[in-house]
XYZ file of C-alpha atoms in Angstrom:
465
model
C 13.712 17.637 9.281
C 10.678 19.843 9.841
C 9.792 23.636 9.553
C 7.455 24.944 12.162
C 5.591 27.994 10.343
C 4.367 30.806 12.756
C 0.971 31.867 11.524
C -0.281 35.552 11.794
C -3.624 36.836 10.126
C -5.499 39.952 9.963
C -9.395 39.990 9.211
C -10.502 42.907 6.958
C -13.867 43.962 5.497
C -13.915 42.894 1.667
C -16.976 44.539 0.362
C -15.009 46.822 -2.081
C -12.466 44.382 -3.364
C -12.530 41.495 -5.585
C -10.195 38.426 -6.306
C -9.013 40.000 -9.578
C -8.335 43.665 -8.213
C -6.422 42.154 -5.449
C -4.331 39.840 -7.658
C -3.687 42.920 -9.901
C -2.410 44.864 -6.746
C -0.174 42.054 -5.470
C 1.305 40.590 -8.514
C 3.807 43.480 -9.473
C 5.244 43.574 -5.943
C 5.281 39.766 -5.589
C 5.926 37.963 -8.892
C 4.872 34.109 -9.244
C 1.531 34.632 -7.382
C -1.465 32.517 -7.668
C -5.223 33.122 -8.010
C -7.887 30.543 -7.297
C -11.492 31.402 -7.542
C -14.810 29.577 -8.134
C -18.089 30.977 -9.590
C -19.928 28.439 -7.644
C -20.899 30.312 -4.464
C -23.942 28.175 -3.641
C -22.950 27.543 -0.046
C -20.822 29.166 2.547
C -18.370 26.419 2.447
C -17.509 26.847 -1.291
C -17.476 30.814 -1.220
C -13.818 31.464 -0.833
C -11.251 32.720 -3.505
C -7.363 32.726 -2.548
C -4.612 34.776 -3.688
C -1.138 33.218 -3.014
C 2.286 35.004 -3.027
C 5.668 34.855 -1.589
C 6.811 31.181 -2.307
C 8.947 29.983 0.606
C 9.588 26.271 -0.475
C 8.744 24.098 -3.476
C 9.012 20.596 -4.942
C 9.776 20.277 -8.562
C 9.774 17.093 -10.701
C 11.600 17.773 -13.943
C 14.207 16.120 -16.290
C 14.018 12.991 -14.317
C 14.856 14.813 -11.175
C 13.281 15.947 -7.966
C 14.312 19.339 -6.818
C 13.209 20.580 -3.188
C 13.779 24.086 -2.059
C 13.535 24.752 1.614
C 12.500 28.013 3.597
C 16.190 28.781 4.765
C 17.390 28.551 0.857
C 18.714 25.107 0.808
C 18.208 22.796 -2.334
C 18.082 19.254 -2.442
C 18.125 17.307 -5.915
C 17.443 13.710 -6.291
C 17.689 11.614 -9.385
C 14.701 9.707 -10.125
C 15.086 5.827 -10.515
C 12.794 2.925 -11.032
C 12.771 2.958 -7.062
C 11.759 6.318 -6.631
C 8.080 7.018 -5.264
C 6.872 10.235 -6.577
C 3.565 10.355 -4.675
C 5.419 9.519 -1.448
C 8.019 12.329 -2.190
C 5.188 14.913 -2.527
C 3.362 13.721 0.528
C 6.584 13.578 2.499
C 7.470 17.087 1.433
C 4.108 18.315 2.765
C 4.762 16.642 5.844
C 7.743 18.543 6.812
C 5.674 21.618 7.480
C 4.241 22.180 10.873
C 1.653 24.887 11.625
C -0.344 26.058 14.539
C -3.792 24.252 14.991
C -6.539 26.552 13.842
C -10.372 26.417 13.779
C -10.567 27.942 10.143
C -12.663 25.783 7.881
C -10.984 27.092 4.693
C -7.547 26.685 3.261
C -4.906 28.841 4.884
C -1.829 26.812 4.101
C -0.446 23.857 2.226
C 0.860 23.011 -1.035
C -0.374 24.777 -4.199
C 0.602 23.697 -7.663
C -0.146 20.934 -10.414
C 0.626 17.503 -11.839
C 1.077 17.348 -15.650
C -0.614 14.617 -17.781
C 3.011 13.459 -18.570
C 3.649 12.726 -14.782
C 1.485 9.534 -15.166
C 4.683 7.691 -16.014
C 5.652 7.858 -12.471
C 2.415 6.427 -11.222
C 1.789 3.735 -13.790
C 3.581 1.422 -16.047
C 3.163 3.734 -19.119
C 5.674 5.030 -21.368
C 5.437 8.788 -22.228
C 8.078 9.467 -24.884
C 9.651 13.013 -25.564
C 7.994 14.335 -28.791
C 8.754 17.205 -30.865
C 7.394 20.756 -29.810
C 7.673 20.077 -26.235
C 6.538 23.076 -24.046
C 9.089 21.922 -21.447
C 7.332 22.574 -18.147
C 7.867 20.594 -14.901
C 5.921 17.397 -14.627
C 5.043 18.295 -11.103
C 5.478 21.461 -9.254
C 4.213 22.575 -5.692
C 5.023 25.324 -3.523
C 4.254 26.540 -0.012
C 3.480 30.391 0.184
C 4.171 32.705 2.915
C 1.043 34.895 2.113
C -2.394 33.706 1.540
C -5.306 35.941 1.145
C -8.821 34.133 1.647
C -11.677 36.184 0.494
C -15.038 35.022 1.822
C -17.747 36.029 -0.709
C -20.433 34.675 1.506
C -19.990 37.487 4.049
C -17.681 39.912 2.519
C -14.766 39.237 4.707
C -11.153 38.591 3.852
C -8.212 37.096 5.987
C -4.612 38.035 5.197
C -2.275 35.241 6.341
C 1.473 35.206 6.821
C 3.138 31.940 7.539
C 6.810 32.831 8.450
C 9.776 30.702 9.226
C 12.440 32.711 11.124
C 11.294 36.041 9.755
C 8.956 38.823 10.418
C 5.217 39.021 9.376
C 4.485 41.121 6.450
C 0.840 41.315 6.979
C 0.696 45.106 7.134
C 2.448 45.507 3.905
C -0.083 43.044 2.259
C -2.969 45.134 3.835
C -1.434 48.488 2.532
C -1.073 47.032 -1.125
C -4.729 45.860 -1.072
C -5.915 49.283 0.103
C -4.271 51.227 -2.879
C -6.903 52.617 -4.988
C -5.206 52.063 -8.296
C -3.273 49.255 -9.924
C -1.460 48.689 -13.266
C -3.170 47.114 -15.985
C -1.973 46.465 -19.658
C -3.420 45.511 -23.139
C -3.440 42.232 -24.894
C -3.382 41.417 -28.617
C -3.142 38.222 -30.822
C -0.405 38.220 -33.505
C -1.006 36.174 -36.504
C -3.264 33.218 -37.144
C -4.158 30.284 -34.647
C -2.430 27.175 -35.561
C -2.884 23.595 -34.554
C -0.659 20.489 -34.078
C -2.879 18.460 -36.479
C -5.475 19.570 -39.151
C -9.123 18.830 -38.973
C -8.849 15.885 -41.394
C -6.176 14.139 -39.425
C -8.289 14.473 -36.343
C -11.103 12.802 -38.149
C -8.887 10.095 -39.330
C -7.755 9.599 -35.657
C -11.490 9.326 -34.742
C -11.800 6.340 -37.354
C -8.689 4.776 -36.026
C -10.138 5.036 -32.352
C -13.495 3.514 -33.521
C -11.752 0.333 -35.019
C -9.877 -0.070 -31.567
C -13.233 0.133 -29.800
C -14.794 -2.409 -32.399
C -11.879 -4.691 -31.800
C -12.405 -4.366 -28.089
C -8.951 -3.087 -27.305
C -10.917 -0.244 -25.336
C -14.301 0.777 -24.673
C -13.605 4.403 -25.175
C -10.690 6.528 -26.097
C -10.056 10.189 -25.677
C -7.834 11.831 -28.471
C -7.143 15.574 -28.531
C -5.777 18.582 -30.468
C -3.716 21.408 -29.538
C -4.098 24.972 -30.768
C -1.529 27.876 -30.468
C -1.701 31.627 -30.810
C 1.062 33.940 -30.514
C 0.401 37.221 -28.869
C 1.886 40.474 -27.116
C 0.899 42.283 -23.818
C -0.872 40.811 -20.732
C -2.305 37.277 -20.937
C -4.080 38.025 -17.571
C -6.723 39.835 -19.706
C -7.549 36.523 -21.408
C -8.264 35.095 -17.876
C -10.356 37.971 -17.048
C -12.382 37.493 -20.224
C -12.605 33.717 -19.635
C -13.956 34.006 -16.063
C -16.568 36.351 -17.653
C -17.602 34.230 -20.534
C -17.207 30.870 -18.977
C -17.969 31.011 -15.165
C -16.901 27.633 -13.659
C -16.657 25.889 -10.419
C -12.795 26.031 -10.889
C -11.060 29.363 -12.211
C -7.349 29.573 -11.691
C -4.250 31.704 -12.843
C -0.969 30.261 -11.761
C 2.041 32.692 -12.661
C 5.447 30.540 -12.496
C 7.470 33.491 -14.253
C 8.609 31.891 -17.614
C 5.167 30.280 -18.026
C 1.695 30.602 -16.571
C -1.203 28.045 -16.555
C -4.890 29.695 -16.327
C -8.375 28.356 -17.064
C -11.900 27.773 -16.053
C -12.421 24.118 -15.499
C -15.765 22.560 -14.998
C -14.336 19.251 -13.644
C -12.653 18.261 -10.362
C -9.860 15.698 -10.962
C -10.124 14.449 -7.265
C -11.427 16.059 -3.957
C -10.436 14.585 -0.538
C -12.083 16.108 2.532
C -11.741 14.654 5.896
C -11.054 11.162 4.587
C -13.856 10.983 1.910
C -12.441 10.990 -1.908
C -14.913 12.242 -4.480
C -14.524 12.041 -8.358
C -17.102 13.797 -10.440
C -17.015 12.272 -13.870
C -18.223 14.554 -16.795
C -19.038 12.835 -20.124
C -21.759 13.480 -22.493
C -21.633 16.781 -24.210
C -24.135 18.723 -26.397
C -23.626 22.443 -27.610
C -25.810 25.105 -26.335
C -28.008 27.230 -28.586
C -28.155 30.438 -26.326
C -31.997 29.834 -26.234
C -33.091 28.729 -22.839
C -36.043 26.717 -24.301
C -34.187 24.905 -26.976
C -31.246 24.187 -24.419
C -34.029 22.503 -22.090
C -35.118 20.373 -25.280
C -31.450 19.468 -25.851
C -30.831 18.493 -22.158
C -33.688 16.129 -22.335
C -32.173 14.622 -25.613
C -28.867 14.511 -23.864
C -30.234 12.618 -21.010
C -31.566 9.922 -23.335
C -28.735 9.648 -25.944
C -27.564 6.183 -26.162
C -24.145 7.042 -27.174
C -23.578 9.815 -24.568
C -24.951 7.844 -21.995
C -22.942 4.493 -22.629
C -19.742 6.840 -22.485
C -20.782 8.121 -19.121
C -21.639 4.876 -17.658
C -18.194 3.573 -18.435
C -16.560 6.441 -16.827
C -18.685 6.236 -13.721
C -17.709 2.597 -13.454
C -14.020 3.513 -13.978
C -14.370 6.239 -11.199
C -15.776 3.495 -8.870
C -12.861 1.101 -9.729
C -10.188 3.740 -9.323
C -11.518 4.993 -5.794
C -11.874 1.174 -4.678
C -7.977 0.919 -4.993
C -7.500 2.919 -1.943
C -10.953 3.058 -0.405
C -14.319 1.388 0.709
C -17.731 2.307 0.956
C -17.606 3.537 -2.830
C -21.034 5.031 -3.741
C -22.593 6.927 -6.697
C -24.087 9.868 -5.031
C -25.483 11.660 -8.135
C -25.892 9.926 -11.407
C -26.210 11.502 -14.889
C -27.219 14.829 -13.665
C -27.707 17.379 -16.557
C -25.588 20.369 -16.082
C -25.383 23.669 -17.974
C -22.331 25.588 -18.704
C -21.751 28.666 -20.779
C -21.221 26.958 -23.917
C -22.182 23.294 -23.521
C -24.513 21.054 -21.716
C -22.751 18.161 -19.774
C -23.771 14.676 -17.953
C -22.198 14.950 -14.510
C -22.211 12.243 -11.776
C -20.580 12.286 -8.247
C -18.637 9.075 -6.961
C -17.550 8.976 -3.311
C -15.373 6.498 -1.189
C -14.004 6.451 2.249
C -10.085 6.518 1.993
C -8.133 3.833 3.820
C -6.356 5.171 6.758
C -3.294 3.449 5.632
C -3.497 5.184 2.208
C -1.896 8.738 1.743
C -3.837 11.102 -0.044
C -1.118 11.511 -2.868
C -1.472 7.595 -3.249
C -5.081 8.019 -3.948
C -4.153 10.726 -6.413
C -1.700 8.597 -8.264
C -4.255 5.747 -8.480
C -7.007 7.735 -9.715
C -4.825 9.656 -12.233
C -5.323 10.823 -14.968
C -9.060 11.342 -14.964
C -11.001 8.596 -17.201
C -12.624 11.488 -18.891
C -9.333 12.476 -20.451
C -8.020 9.031 -21.279
C -10.606 6.544 -21.816
C -11.208 2.971 -20.414
C -9.754 0.681 -19.718
C -7.336 3.573 -18.625
C -4.009 1.702 -18.987
C -4.701 0.648 -22.808
C -6.295 3.992 -23.599
C -3.020 5.801 -22.389
C -0.812 3.520 -24.545
C -3.075 4.459 -27.742
C -2.781 8.090 -26.663
C 0.969 7.781 -26.730
C 0.895 6.167 -30.092
C -1.498 8.588 -31.996
C -1.054 11.854 -30.454
C 1.974 13.778 -32.203
C 2.646 16.052 -29.203
C 3.131 15.600 -25.324
C 0.012 16.515 -23.484
C 2.020 18.172 -20.635
C -0.360 20.417 -18.970
C -3.615 19.181 -20.701
C -5.420 16.534 -18.793
C -3.303 17.105 -15.577
C -4.544 18.395 -12.335
C -4.223 21.939 -10.698
C -5.095 22.991 -7.164
C -4.097 22.586 -3.585
C -3.345 19.904 -0.853
C -3.279 21.113 2.695
C -0.870 19.734 5.393
C -3.583 17.360 6.619
C -3.854 15.686 3.385
C -7.075 17.384 2.280
C -6.955 17.708 -1.474
C -8.845 19.755 -4.203
C -7.741 19.732 -7.856
C -9.514 20.602 -11.014
C -8.667 18.793 -14.445
C -6.602 21.179 -16.797
C -9.348 21.376 -19.508
C -10.474 24.740 -20.858
C -7.188 25.686 -19.931
C -4.250 27.811 -21.339
C -0.694 27.553 -20.970
C 1.197 30.783 -21.863
C 4.956 30.523 -22.695
C 7.261 32.596 -24.945
C 4.626 34.869 -25.846
C 2.363 32.026 -27.061
C -0.795 30.627 -25.662
C -1.490 26.855 -26.120
C -4.777 25.032 -25.434
C -6.282 21.767 -26.115
C -9.347 19.767 -26.258
C -10.464 16.181 -26.987
C -13.444 14.022 -27.494
C -14.400 10.577 -26.002
C -14.506 8.171 -29.006
C -16.497 5.137 -28.894
C -17.722 2.709 -31.545
C -20.752 4.906 -32.414
C -18.836 8.131 -32.893
C -19.364 10.137 -35.888
C -16.046 11.744 -37.298
C -17.593 15.063 -38.054
C -19.656 15.318 -34.817
C -16.434 14.372 -32.716
C -14.434 17.168 -34.393
C -17.418 19.761 -33.706
C -17.193 18.626 -30.043
C -13.649 19.528 -29.731
C -14.542 22.991 -31.144
C -17.671 23.396 -28.939
C -15.557 22.723 -25.828
C -13.226 25.415 -26.977
C -15.919 27.921 -27.849
C -15.446 29.717 -24.503
C -11.630 30.095 -25.115
C -11.720 31.350 -28.418
C -14.387 33.851 -27.405
C -12.161 34.904 -24.505
C -9.222 35.550 -26.768
C -11.506 37.979 -28.859
C -12.852 39.707 -25.756
C -9.288 40.052 -24.084
C -8.173 42.616 -26.780
C -11.183 45.058 -25.704
C -10.337 44.952 -21.973
């Protein structure tokens, strides 16, 4: 079975539009639309934002079933058994779509969606139990969209694509929506107090427990987290707008799935596969910024020399090398312990690359590098068992991956950190700390709050938009 999608496109001048304004114009006419942006416009190859609307096919993994929806409206449901190969199912689903060859160097079609942290049980021999207060979102969800609007910030152009299967192109309808001068916007308001699944004292007790596991040699590092929740009324897109303003990041995303939404400003790639080269960018080692550039420069030097932060980072670079070696060769650390400044924190960042084996599918590489070591710890398998033991809730979206994979297997996903999940008029967000023998309980708790500084600021700013 295969579907040949006919591709039409229209190029327009984009000097008066922004990704946010286009999304606001599109979303009421086409619910369940996505927005992907980057604030990292350093080169022409990384200067695109995407708005996707009109899902025409999807694959969902939920409640131990794989549900596939096809362009003509048919649905196929498969029970998941011990023999099921979820990475292969996702890869095969993407493989049924055929498109005309194009010279475009940017994404104009593919699978857009996410893999939750809890999906690791399909990739590794790790038990993930069903814990109380589950948010109940799919473990995996990817969709193919009829319409993709690609905005090139480098030269102020935009392309409107229509990928159709046995129907007429709707490019002119999309173009006329973009040309509308006005769009509806709504207010946002937090309701009540912010709550957490565990209090600060319990988190500090978890830090002490993690240190004992490290001292015993069970793990070298363990990432434990806590979740925050906030009820609200109004439009959570305002929170995204505030977040992209206060915390510009390489990955900015707003995925609307109707009864829930995932949006955030992630600094870290889960995995990038580009023309057969796989990349992981480990981020480990965190200091809080002061807001004073001179003081931050001194802090950056301290971070680069800090023994605890560096040992944590070295472990995760080694883990990335090992993960990429499972399906690749020529594994190389291209950048090592580079100091990078973000809006509220300073991080140590490296770049590890490898050449993917031709016999390995992209989704197999994803499965064998999932989740990011920076969100679990090392060795990864034991770290995940300890996370399962000590965290009181399912991580679900937190620590998963979100982005796109084109039909040729090129893949680019962010780790779902600095990320909100919205469901039933409640926002949920989460952060953790990489715990090692030398960790200090109070410092690690503070690191969680430092990482979430931008999110809490965005919640306040959203009420003023």
